[in-house]
Short mmCIF file of C-alpha atoms and ligand atoms in Angstrom, two decimals:
data_model
loop_
_atom_site.label_atom_id
_atom_site.label_comp_id
_atom_site.label_asym_id
_atom_site.label_seq_id
_atom_site.Cartn_x
_atom_site.Cartn_y
_atom_site.Cartn_z
CA MET A 21 -73.89 -117.86 -112.18
CA SER A 22 -77.56 -118.82 -111.83
CA PHE A 23 -79.20 -122.26 -111.69
CA SER A 24 -80.79 -121.73 -115.11
CA GLN A 25 -77.32 -121.33 -116.66
CA LEU A 26 -76.50 -124.88 -115.54
CA GLY A 27 -79.00 -126.35 -118.01
CA LEU A 28 -81.68 -127.22 -115.48
CA SER A 29 -85.41 -127.00 -116.27
CA SER A 30 -87.21 -123.94 -114.98
CA SER A 31 -89.21 -126.05 -112.51
CA LEU A 32 -85.98 -127.33 -110.95
CA CYS A 33 -84.50 -123.83 -110.80
CA ALA A 34 -87.66 -122.78 -108.97
CA ALA A 35 -87.28 -125.77 -106.62
CA ALA A 36 -83.71 -124.71 -105.79
CA GLN A 37 -84.88 -121.15 -105.10
CA ALA A 38 -87.70 -122.46 -102.93
CA ALA A 39 -85.13 -124.48 -100.94
CA GLY A 40 -83.40 -121.18 -100.18
CA PHE A 41 -80.57 -121.64 -102.66
CA ALA A 42 -80.07 -118.20 -104.22
CA ALA A 43 -77.26 -119.34 -106.54
CA PRO A 44 -75.36 -122.57 -107.15
CA THR A 45 -72.36 -123.23 -104.93
CA PRO A 46 -68.99 -123.80 -106.71
CA VAL A 47 -69.34 -127.58 -106.57
CA GLN A 48 -72.86 -127.37 -107.97
CA GLN A 49 -71.70 -125.14 -110.82
CA ASP A 50 -69.12 -127.65 -111.99
CA ALA A 51 -70.82 -130.93 -111.19
CA VAL A 52 -74.34 -130.21 -112.50
CA ILE A 53 -73.08 -129.26 -115.94
CA ALA A 54 -70.85 -132.35 -116.22
CA VAL A 55 -73.59 -134.71 -115.01
CA LEU A 56 -76.13 -133.27 -117.44
CA GLN A 57 -73.62 -133.84 -120.22
CA GLY A 58 -73.73 -137.51 -119.31
CA ARG A 59 -70.16 -137.63 -118.03
CA ASP A 60 -68.86 -139.67 -115.11
CA VAL A 61 -67.62 -137.38 -112.37
CA LEU A 62 -65.28 -137.59 -109.42
CA VAL A 63 -66.00 -134.73 -107.07
CA ARG A 64 -63.82 -133.79 -104.16
CA ALA A 65 -65.36 -130.86 -102.38
CA GLN A 66 -65.14 -129.89 -98.77
CA THR A 67 -67.78 -130.69 -96.20
CA GLY A 68 -70.88 -128.52 -96.22
CA SER A 69 -70.36 -127.30 -99.78
CA GLY A 70 -73.70 -128.41 -101.20
CA LYS A 71 -72.76 -131.82 -102.62
CA THR A 72 -76.22 -133.34 -102.14
CA ALA A 73 -77.89 -130.87 -104.48
CA ALA A 74 -74.87 -131.10 -106.81
CA PHE A 75 -75.95 -134.64 -107.66
CA GLY A 76 -79.61 -134.29 -106.60
CA LEU A 77 -80.51 -131.56 -109.09
CA PRO A 78 -79.15 -133.32 -112.20
CA LEU A 79 -80.62 -136.66 -111.04
CA LEU A 80 -84.03 -135.00 -110.81
CA GLU A 81 -83.48 -133.35 -114.19
CA GLN A 82 -82.77 -136.77 -115.67
CA ALA A 83 -85.90 -138.14 -113.99
CA LEU A 84 -87.94 -135.33 -115.57
CA GLN A 85 -86.53 -136.06 -119.01
CA ARG A 86 -87.24 -139.76 -118.60
CA ALA A 87 -90.82 -138.96 -117.58
CA LEU A 88 -91.49 -137.76 -121.16
CA PRO A 89 -94.17 -139.98 -122.76
CA GLN A 90 -91.80 -142.04 -124.90
CA GLU A 91 -89.63 -142.76 -121.87
CA ALA A 92 -92.36 -143.26 -119.27
CA ALA A 93 -93.13 -146.71 -120.66
CA ARG A 94 -89.73 -147.77 -119.38
CA ARG A 95 -90.79 -147.43 -115.76
CA THR A 96 -91.70 -151.02 -115.19
CA PRO A 97 -92.04 -153.04 -112.01
CA ARG A 98 -88.96 -153.36 -109.85
CA ARG A 99 -86.92 -151.15 -112.15
CA VAL A 100 -84.90 -148.24 -110.84
CA GLN A 101 -83.34 -145.48 -112.92
CA ALA A 102 -80.88 -143.93 -110.50
CA LEU A 103 -79.20 -145.39 -107.45
CA VAL A 104 -77.65 -143.29 -104.69
CA LEU A 105 -75.54 -145.29 -102.24
CA VAL A 106 -74.63 -143.86 -98.84
CA PRO A 107 -72.69 -145.38 -95.91
CA THR A 108 -75.14 -144.73 -93.06
CA ARG A 109 -78.86 -144.94 -92.46
CA GLU A 110 -78.91 -141.39 -91.14
CA LEU A 111 -77.38 -140.11 -94.34
CA ALA A 112 -79.90 -142.10 -96.40
CA VAL A 113 -82.76 -140.33 -94.61
CA GLN A 114 -81.11 -136.94 -95.01
CA VAL A 115 -80.33 -137.35 -98.72
CA GLY A 116 -83.86 -138.68 -99.30
CA ASP A 117 -85.31 -135.62 -97.56
CA VAL A 118 -83.24 -133.22 -99.68
CA LEU A 119 -84.24 -134.98 -102.91
CA ARG A 120 -87.91 -135.13 -101.95
CA GLY A 121 -87.84 -131.46 -100.95
CA LEU A 122 -86.45 -130.48 -104.35
CA ALA A 123 -88.80 -132.87 -106.19
CA ALA A 124 -92.01 -131.74 -104.48
CA GLY A 125 -92.86 -128.97 -106.94
CA LEU A 126 -92.01 -130.89 -110.12
CA SER A 127 -94.52 -132.30 -112.54
CA PRO A 128 -94.73 -135.24 -112.56
CA VAL A 129 -93.15 -135.63 -109.14
CA PRO A 130 -90.31 -138.17 -109.52
CA LYS A 131 -90.66 -141.18 -107.25
CA ILE A 132 -87.89 -141.36 -104.66
CA SER A 133 -87.49 -144.43 -102.43
CA VAL A 134 -85.25 -144.48 -99.36
CA VAL A 135 -84.15 -147.88 -98.05
CA PHE A 136 -81.85 -148.78 -95.18
CA GLY A 137 -81.39 -151.51 -92.60
CA GLY A 138 -82.45 -151.70 -88.97
CA VAL A 139 -86.14 -151.29 -89.79
CA SER A 140 -88.75 -153.66 -91.25
CA ILE A 141 -88.12 -154.53 -94.88
CA ASN A 142 -91.81 -154.98 -95.80
CA PRO A 143 -92.85 -151.32 -96.12
CA GLN A 144 -89.73 -150.76 -98.24
CA MET A 145 -90.70 -153.66 -100.51
CA MET A 146 -94.21 -152.24 -100.87
CA GLY A 147 -92.78 -148.81 -101.61
CA LEU A 148 -90.74 -150.18 -104.48
CA ARG A 149 -93.72 -151.76 -106.22
CA GLY A 150 -94.30 -150.39 -109.67
CA GLY A 151 -90.70 -149.27 -110.01
CA THR A 152 -89.12 -146.05 -108.87
CA ASP A 153 -87.07 -143.23 -110.31
CA ILE A 154 -84.42 -142.78 -107.65
CA VAL A 155 -83.42 -145.15 -104.84
CA VAL A 156 -81.33 -143.87 -101.95
CA ALA A 157 -79.89 -146.87 -100.12
CA THR A 158 -77.34 -148.28 -97.75
CA PRO A 159 -75.59 -151.20 -99.49
CA GLY A 160 -76.64 -154.05 -97.17
CA ARG A 161 -80.38 -153.38 -97.33
CA LEU A 162 -80.20 -152.74 -101.05
CA LEU A 163 -78.79 -156.24 -101.55
CA ASP A 164 -81.47 -157.71 -99.26
CA LEU A 165 -84.14 -156.08 -101.40
CA VAL A 166 -82.58 -157.45 -104.57
CA GLU A 167 -82.55 -160.91 -102.99
CA HIS A 168 -86.22 -160.50 -102.10
CA ASN A 169 -86.80 -159.68 -105.74
CA ALA A 170 -88.20 -156.29 -104.77
CA LEU A 171 -85.71 -154.45 -106.89
CA HIS A 172 -83.84 -154.99 -110.12
CA LEU A 173 -80.64 -153.05 -110.75
CA GLY A 174 -80.12 -154.04 -114.38
CA ASP A 175 -81.62 -150.79 -115.70
CA VAL A 176 -79.84 -148.32 -113.47
CA ARG A 177 -78.57 -145.51 -115.65
CA THR A 178 -76.89 -143.38 -113.02
CA LEU A 179 -75.02 -144.54 -109.93
CA VAL A 180 -74.05 -142.07 -107.21
CA LEU A 181 -71.65 -142.90 -104.39
CA ASP A 182 -72.05 -140.27 -101.70
CA GLU A 183 -69.14 -140.35 -99.24
CA ALA A 184 -67.52 -142.44 -101.95
CA ASP A 185 -64.22 -143.03 -100.19
CA ARG A 186 -66.01 -144.57 -97.23
CA LEU A 187 -68.05 -146.81 -99.53
CA LEU A 188 -64.97 -147.85 -101.46
CA ASP A 189 -62.88 -148.71 -98.43
CA GLN A 190 -62.59 -152.20 -97.00
CA GLY A 191 -65.62 -152.04 -94.71
CA PHE A 192 -68.00 -151.95 -97.67
CA GLY A 193 -65.75 -153.66 -100.21
CA GLU A 194 -67.63 -156.92 -100.55
CA GLU A 195 -71.10 -155.38 -100.61
CA LEU A 196 -70.06 -152.80 -103.14
CA ALA A 197 -68.56 -155.45 -105.41
CA ARG A 198 -71.86 -157.35 -105.28
CA VAL A 199 -73.86 -154.23 -106.13
CA ASN A 200 -71.46 -153.43 -108.93
CA ALA A 201 -71.95 -156.88 -110.44
CA LEU A 202 -75.72 -156.27 -110.59
CA LEU A 203 -75.44 -152.91 -112.36
CA PRO A 204 -75.23 -152.54 -116.13
CA ALA A 205 -71.74 -151.85 -117.43
CA GLN A 206 -73.11 -148.99 -119.51
CA ARG A 207 -74.06 -146.39 -116.95
CA GLN A 208 -73.08 -143.02 -115.60
CA SER A 209 -71.21 -143.02 -112.28
CA LEU A 210 -70.82 -140.06 -109.94
CA PHE A 211 -68.49 -140.25 -106.94
CA PHE A 212 -68.59 -137.55 -104.26
CA SER A 213 -66.55 -137.02 -101.11
CA ALA A 214 -64.55 -134.47 -99.17
CA THR A 215 -61.61 -136.86 -98.99
CA PHE A 216 -60.10 -139.44 -101.32
CA GLY A 217 -57.02 -141.28 -100.08
CA PRO A 218 -54.56 -142.46 -102.77
CA GLN A 219 -55.73 -146.10 -102.68
CA VAL A 220 -59.38 -145.18 -102.93
CA SER A 221 -58.61 -142.71 -105.70
CA ALA A 222 -57.02 -145.48 -107.75
CA LEU A 223 -59.99 -147.76 -107.15
CA ALA A 224 -62.40 -144.99 -108.05
CA HIS A 225 -60.62 -144.40 -111.32
CA ASN A 226 -60.97 -148.07 -112.21
CA LEU A 227 -64.72 -147.80 -111.78
CA LEU A 228 -65.19 -144.52 -113.65
CA ARG A 229 -65.05 -143.93 -117.41
CA ASP A 230 -62.98 -140.91 -118.37
CA PRO A 231 -64.35 -138.91 -115.43
CA VAL A 232 -64.56 -135.16 -115.13
CA ARG A 233 -62.66 -134.32 -111.97
CA VAL A 234 -64.20 -131.57 -109.92
CA GLU A 235 -61.96 -130.27 -107.15
CA VAL A 236 -63.43 -127.54 -105.03
CA GLN A 237 -61.01 -127.61 -102.21
CA ASP A 238 -58.87 -125.31 -100.20
CA ALA A 239 -59.60 -122.13 -102.10
CA PRO A 240 -59.79 -119.42 -99.44
CA ASP A 241 -63.21 -118.25 -100.61
CA THR A 242 -64.75 -121.73 -100.57
CA ARG A 243 -63.02 -123.20 -97.51
CA PRO A 244 -65.44 -123.77 -94.64
CA ASP A 245 -65.09 -121.23 -91.87
CA ILE A 246 -64.09 -123.54 -89.01
CA ALA A 247 -61.87 -122.24 -86.20
CA GLN A 248 -59.85 -125.12 -84.79
CA SER A 249 -58.23 -125.54 -81.42
CA ALA A 250 -56.49 -128.29 -79.48
CA ILE A 251 -56.62 -128.45 -75.70
CA ALA A 252 -54.19 -130.46 -73.60
CA VAL A 253 -56.09 -132.19 -70.80
CA ASP A 254 -55.81 -135.24 -68.58
CA THR A 255 -57.74 -138.28 -69.78
CA ARG A 256 -59.88 -138.43 -66.67
CA ALA A 257 -60.68 -134.69 -66.68
CA ARG A 258 -62.17 -134.62 -70.19
CA THR A 259 -65.83 -134.90 -69.22
CA GLN A 260 -65.52 -132.14 -66.66
CA LEU A 261 -63.69 -129.95 -69.15
CA LEU A 262 -66.36 -130.61 -71.75
CA ARG A 263 -69.08 -129.65 -69.31
CA HIS A 264 -67.13 -126.55 -68.31
CA LEU A 265 -66.69 -125.43 -71.93
CA ILE A 266 -70.34 -126.00 -72.84
CA GLN A 267 -71.53 -124.03 -69.85
CA HIS A 268 -68.86 -121.34 -69.83
CA TYR A 269 -69.25 -120.49 -73.49
CA GLY A 270 -72.98 -121.20 -73.60
CA TRP A 271 -72.67 -123.50 -76.62
CA SER A 272 -76.21 -123.94 -77.85
CA ARG A 273 -75.54 -127.21 -79.64
CA THR A 274 -72.50 -129.44 -79.41
CA LEU A 275 -71.61 -132.61 -81.27
CA VAL A 276 -69.05 -134.64 -79.32
CA PHE A 277 -67.12 -137.47 -80.95
CA VAL A 278 -65.85 -140.41 -78.94
CA ALA A 279 -64.10 -143.63 -79.98
CA THR A 280 -66.53 -146.29 -78.80
CA LYS A 281 -70.21 -146.98 -78.21
CA TYR A 282 -69.41 -147.54 -74.57
CA ALA A 283 -67.76 -144.13 -74.26
CA ALA A 284 -70.76 -142.50 -75.96
CA GLU A 285 -73.06 -143.97 -73.31
CA ILE A 286 -70.79 -143.12 -70.37
CA VAL A 287 -70.01 -139.55 -71.41
CA ALA A 288 -73.64 -138.75 -72.27
CA ASP A 289 -74.74 -140.21 -68.96
CA LYS A 290 -72.22 -138.14 -66.99
CA LEU A 291 -73.26 -134.98 -68.81
CA ARG A 292 -76.92 -135.73 -68.12
CA LYS A 293 -76.14 -136.21 -64.43
CA ALA A 294 -74.47 -132.81 -64.54
CA GLY A 295 -77.70 -131.28 -65.79
CA LEU A 296 -77.07 -131.14 -69.54
CA ASP A 297 -79.55 -132.60 -72.01
CA ALA A 298 -77.15 -135.00 -73.70
CA GLU A 299 -77.87 -138.19 -75.64
CA PRO A 300 -75.58 -140.89 -77.04
CA LEU A 301 -75.65 -141.81 -80.74
CA HIS A 302 -74.05 -145.05 -81.93
CA GLY A 303 -74.67 -148.17 -83.95
CA GLN A 304 -75.91 -150.33 -81.13
CA LEU A 305 -79.01 -148.24 -80.52
CA SER A 306 -82.24 -149.25 -82.24
CA GLN A 307 -82.87 -147.47 -85.52
CA GLY A 308 -85.88 -145.76 -83.92
CA LYS A 309 -83.70 -144.35 -81.15
CA ARG A 310 -80.96 -143.29 -83.59
CA SER A 311 -83.46 -141.38 -85.70
CA GLN A 312 -85.06 -139.82 -82.66
CA VAL A 313 -81.75 -138.57 -81.24
CA LEU A 314 -80.80 -136.99 -84.55
CA ASP A 315 -84.25 -135.44 -85.05
CA ASP A 316 -84.23 -134.05 -81.49
CA PHE A 317 -80.75 -132.63 -82.03
CA LYS A 318 -81.70 -131.03 -85.34
CA ALA A 319 -84.84 -129.56 -83.76
CA SER A 320 -82.84 -128.26 -80.74
CA ARG A 321 -84.77 -130.43 -78.31
CA ILE A 322 -81.43 -131.72 -77.03
CA SER A 323 -78.25 -129.71 -76.99
CA VAL A 324 -75.45 -132.28 -76.78
CA VAL A 325 -75.00 -135.47 -78.79
CA VAL A 326 -72.13 -137.80 -77.92
CA ALA A 327 -71.53 -139.88 -81.01
CA THR A 328 -69.24 -142.42 -82.58
CA ASP A 329 -68.04 -141.88 -86.14
CA LEU A 330 -71.49 -142.97 -87.22
CA ALA A 331 -72.32 -139.25 -87.20
CA ALA A 332 -69.08 -138.15 -88.86
CA ARG A 333 -70.19 -138.43 -92.46
CA GLY A 334 -72.51 -136.13 -94.31
CA ILE A 335 -74.88 -135.38 -91.46
CA ASP A 336 -76.16 -131.84 -91.86
CA VAL A 337 -77.32 -130.11 -88.69
CA VAL A 338 -78.14 -126.55 -89.59
CA GLU A 339 -76.51 -124.13 -87.16
CA LEU A 340 -74.27 -126.55 -85.35
CA PRO A 341 -71.68 -124.21 -83.84
CA VAL A 342 -69.30 -126.66 -82.16
CA VAL A 343 -67.78 -130.09 -82.71
CA VAL A 344 -65.60 -131.61 -80.00
CA ASN A 345 -63.16 -134.47 -80.49
CA TYR A 346 -63.32 -135.93 -77.01
CA ASP A 347 -61.39 -138.90 -78.40
CA LEU A 348 -59.24 -138.12 -81.40
CA PRO A 349 -60.30 -139.61 -84.73
CA ARG A 350 -58.27 -142.47 -86.20
CA SER A 351 -57.07 -140.61 -89.26
CA ALA A 352 -56.66 -137.14 -90.69
CA ASP A 353 -59.46 -137.89 -93.18
CA ASP A 354 -61.81 -138.81 -90.34
CA TYR A 355 -60.85 -135.52 -88.70
CA THR A 356 -61.92 -133.66 -91.84
CA HIS A 357 -65.32 -135.35 -91.85
CA ARG A 358 -65.93 -134.92 -88.14
CA ILE A 359 -65.15 -131.22 -87.98
CA GLY A 360 -67.06 -130.73 -91.22
CA ARG A 361 -70.31 -131.19 -89.31
CA THR A 362 -69.85 -127.55 -88.28
CA GLY A 363 -69.11 -124.49 -90.41
CA ARG A 364 -71.66 -125.57 -93.02
CA ALA A 365 -73.39 -123.59 -95.73
CA GLY A 366 -71.25 -120.52 -95.18
CA GLN A 367 -71.67 -120.38 -91.40
CA ALA A 368 -68.84 -120.14 -88.90
CA GLY A 369 -67.98 -123.13 -86.74
CA LEU A 370 -65.59 -124.23 -84.03
CA ALA A 371 -63.80 -127.58 -83.72
CA VAL A 372 -62.09 -128.41 -80.43
CA SER A 373 -59.87 -131.46 -79.96
CA PHE A 374 -58.92 -132.85 -76.58
CA VAL A 375 -55.32 -134.06 -76.53
CA THR A 376 -54.04 -136.20 -73.68
CA ALA A 377 -50.47 -137.21 -72.90
CA GLU A 378 -51.16 -140.60 -74.50
CA THR A 379 -52.65 -139.20 -77.69
CA GLU A 380 -50.30 -136.29 -78.25
CA ALA A 381 -48.13 -138.14 -80.78
CA HIS A 382 -51.26 -139.14 -82.67
CA TRP A 383 -52.51 -135.56 -82.59
CA ARG A 384 -49.26 -134.31 -84.07
CA LEU A 385 -49.70 -136.75 -86.92
CA ILE A 386 -53.24 -135.55 -87.63
CA ALA A 387 -52.19 -131.90 -87.32
CA LYS A 388 -49.31 -132.46 -89.73
CA ARG A 389 -51.50 -134.16 -92.31
CA GLN A 390 -54.06 -131.39 -91.93
CA GLY A 391 -51.37 -128.72 -92.26
CA LEU A 392 -52.40 -127.35 -88.87
CA ASP A 393 -50.02 -125.32 -86.80
CA LEU A 394 -51.86 -125.13 -83.50
CA VAL A 395 -50.43 -124.47 -80.08
CA LEU A 396 -51.75 -126.96 -77.53
CA GLU A 397 -53.79 -124.83 -75.18
CA ALA A 398 -54.59 -125.42 -71.54
CA VAL A 399 -57.77 -124.31 -69.83
CA GLU A 400 -57.47 -122.78 -66.37
CA GLY A 401 -58.35 -125.34 -63.75
CA PHE A 402 -57.78 -128.21 -66.22
CA GLU A 403 -54.05 -127.98 -66.76
CA PRO A 404 -52.76 -131.47 -67.59
CA THR A 405 -50.65 -133.37 -65.10
CA GLU A 406 -50.40 -136.79 -66.77
CA VAL A 407 -47.33 -137.89 -68.65
CA ALA A 408 -47.35 -140.46 -71.44
CA ALA A 409 -46.45 -144.01 -70.45
CA SER A 410 -43.94 -143.89 -73.28
CA PRO A 411 -42.63 -140.56 -74.55
CA HIS A 412 -43.21 -141.78 -78.09
CA ALA A 413 -46.59 -143.28 -77.31
CA LEU A 414 -47.83 -144.53 -80.62
CA VAL A 415 -50.46 -146.73 -79.13
CA ASP A 416 -53.79 -145.04 -78.91
CA HIS A 417 -55.61 -146.02 -75.73
CA SER A 418 -58.88 -144.59 -76.92
CA GLY A 419 -60.02 -147.99 -78.11
CA THR A 420 -59.87 -147.00 -81.74
CA GLY A 421 -57.34 -149.62 -82.63
CA GLY A 422 -54.11 -147.70 -82.74
CA VAL A 423 -52.62 -144.99 -84.79
CA LYS A 424 -53.45 -145.31 -88.43
CA GLY A 425 -50.48 -144.95 -90.69
CA LYS A 426 -47.92 -145.85 -88.01
CA ARG A 427 -46.73 -149.40 -87.97
CA PRO A 428 -43.93 -150.76 -85.81
CA SER A 429 -40.66 -150.50 -87.66
CA LYS A 430 -38.32 -153.45 -88.14
CA LYS A 431 -36.26 -152.10 -85.25
CA ASP A 432 -39.36 -151.86 -83.03
CA LYS A 433 -40.21 -155.48 -83.81
CA LEU A 434 -36.69 -156.64 -83.08
CA ARG A 435 -36.68 -154.73 -79.80
CA ALA A 436 -40.06 -156.21 -78.83
CA ALA A 437 -38.86 -159.73 -79.71
CA ALA A 438 -35.69 -159.19 -77.69
CA ALA A 439 -37.69 -157.93 -74.70
CA LYS A 440 -40.03 -160.93 -74.94
CA SER A 441 -37.19 -163.43 -74.97
CA GLY A 442 -35.67 -161.70 -71.96
CA ALA A 443 -32.54 -160.65 -73.88
P1 AMP B 9 -74.43 -130.63 -98.27
O1 AMP B 9 -72.98 -130.43 -98.54
O2 AMP B 9 -75.18 -131.14 -99.45
O3 AMP B 9 -74.71 -131.41 -97.03
O4 AMP B 9 -75.06 -129.17 -98.01
C1 AMP B 9 -74.63 -128.37 -96.95
C2 AMP B 9 -75.63 -127.27 -96.65
O5 AMP B 9 -75.62 -126.31 -97.71
C3 AMP B 9 -77.07 -127.73 -96.50
O6 AMP B 9 -77.61 -127.12 -95.35
C4 AMP B 9 -77.74 -127.23 -97.74
O7 AMP B 9 -79.11 -126.92 -97.52
C5 AMP B 9 -76.97 -125.98 -98.07
N1 AMP B 9 -76.93 -125.63 -99.51
C6 AMP B 9 -76.79 -126.49 -100.54
N2 AMP B 9 -76.78 -125.84 -101.72
C7 AMP B 9 -76.89 -124.52 -101.44
C8 AMP B 9 -76.94 -123.33 -102.25
N3 AMP B 9 -76.87 -123.36 -103.57
N4 AMP B 9 -77.08 -122.15 -101.60
C9 AMP B 9 -77.16 -122.11 -100.24
N5 AMP B 9 -77.13 -123.19 -99.43
C10 AMP B 9 -76.99 -124.39 -100.02
#
């Protein structure tokens, strides 16, 4: 199938070709057609499958149609036609870049504004003057801009939630409800993610009107090519093992996930002291530093980034061969997003997870939910010697707040109460 068969204008088909897209990916084939028909969509497609262009191309097509003379009059101050919400600032920048890249050759060029927190609000307010076609935003800053009267959401015709399950979960719940209250009831809504837990799915369905469901998942020909392995290692030997693997296998670029900001700093520092050009990436860094680290990583100026889950969603580093779970993720869904930073756009990738005695039970849970049947490997010279404090260790000492999905049973609680009372 070609882009022109999806109902896109010739200038947009040319823009896709110029971006290096020879043909639409499976998710683009299904989603573009449904969006152009005006339908709400719920898209579950694996990481790296071309989701950004799957909503970006039809959004730009809609912007072109609305630029026709009879529609152009509608672009009035502070109005916005399409709103793309994303959970992180980094993703806002990336999505904005993709949309602007595709829009560059169009006539007229749709106006795309990218707004996110951590940087001065004034240039963003100036940028929104005179209205805009598409706003890409993180929820908090979007609401700030509405409060500053720089933006009016009452005319939004299309809402996109990228990484929708993350935006719909508790962390963003209140902000999203406030945004929702500002949007017109009559609108098109497009939800995209690689994962949708059952609760989020139910919530999504409440917000969508008779959606077209697009599921591009798990088909052998569309599954990302990511080799996965799990290595048993002692907690304290993980940094040395990481260094050994990077050097032994000559990994050109490695994204390492840890559980806390503190760990990101410590591990990156140790790697730097060992001669590797590693940088931490987490939410406590200034926005300038965060952007710089990601830019340097994408441009191969640094070869190792040690990140919190801030970098787990949507971030697209072309030719990122390896992702390492130095600390295990909290949930199987988070695992999907983390390892999905590699094996993108048809390339092969490798995901390595470090499993310690304390996290082995948690690993088994993730592996089970992922349908993984991996033998825990050991690397020569790093064979584990630690044993778990409790053979059924369900408490995760990585600082991530415990094992998601495992709560103490009634019996566990009774036992704990008995122990406490000295019985
Ligand atoms: P995304 O899932 O949107 O982050 O895209 C993942 C990667 O696929 C990015 O590097 C895109 O540039 C690339 N990509 C998106 N659409 C296509 C396409 N139709 N053909 C080839 N590569 C694509």
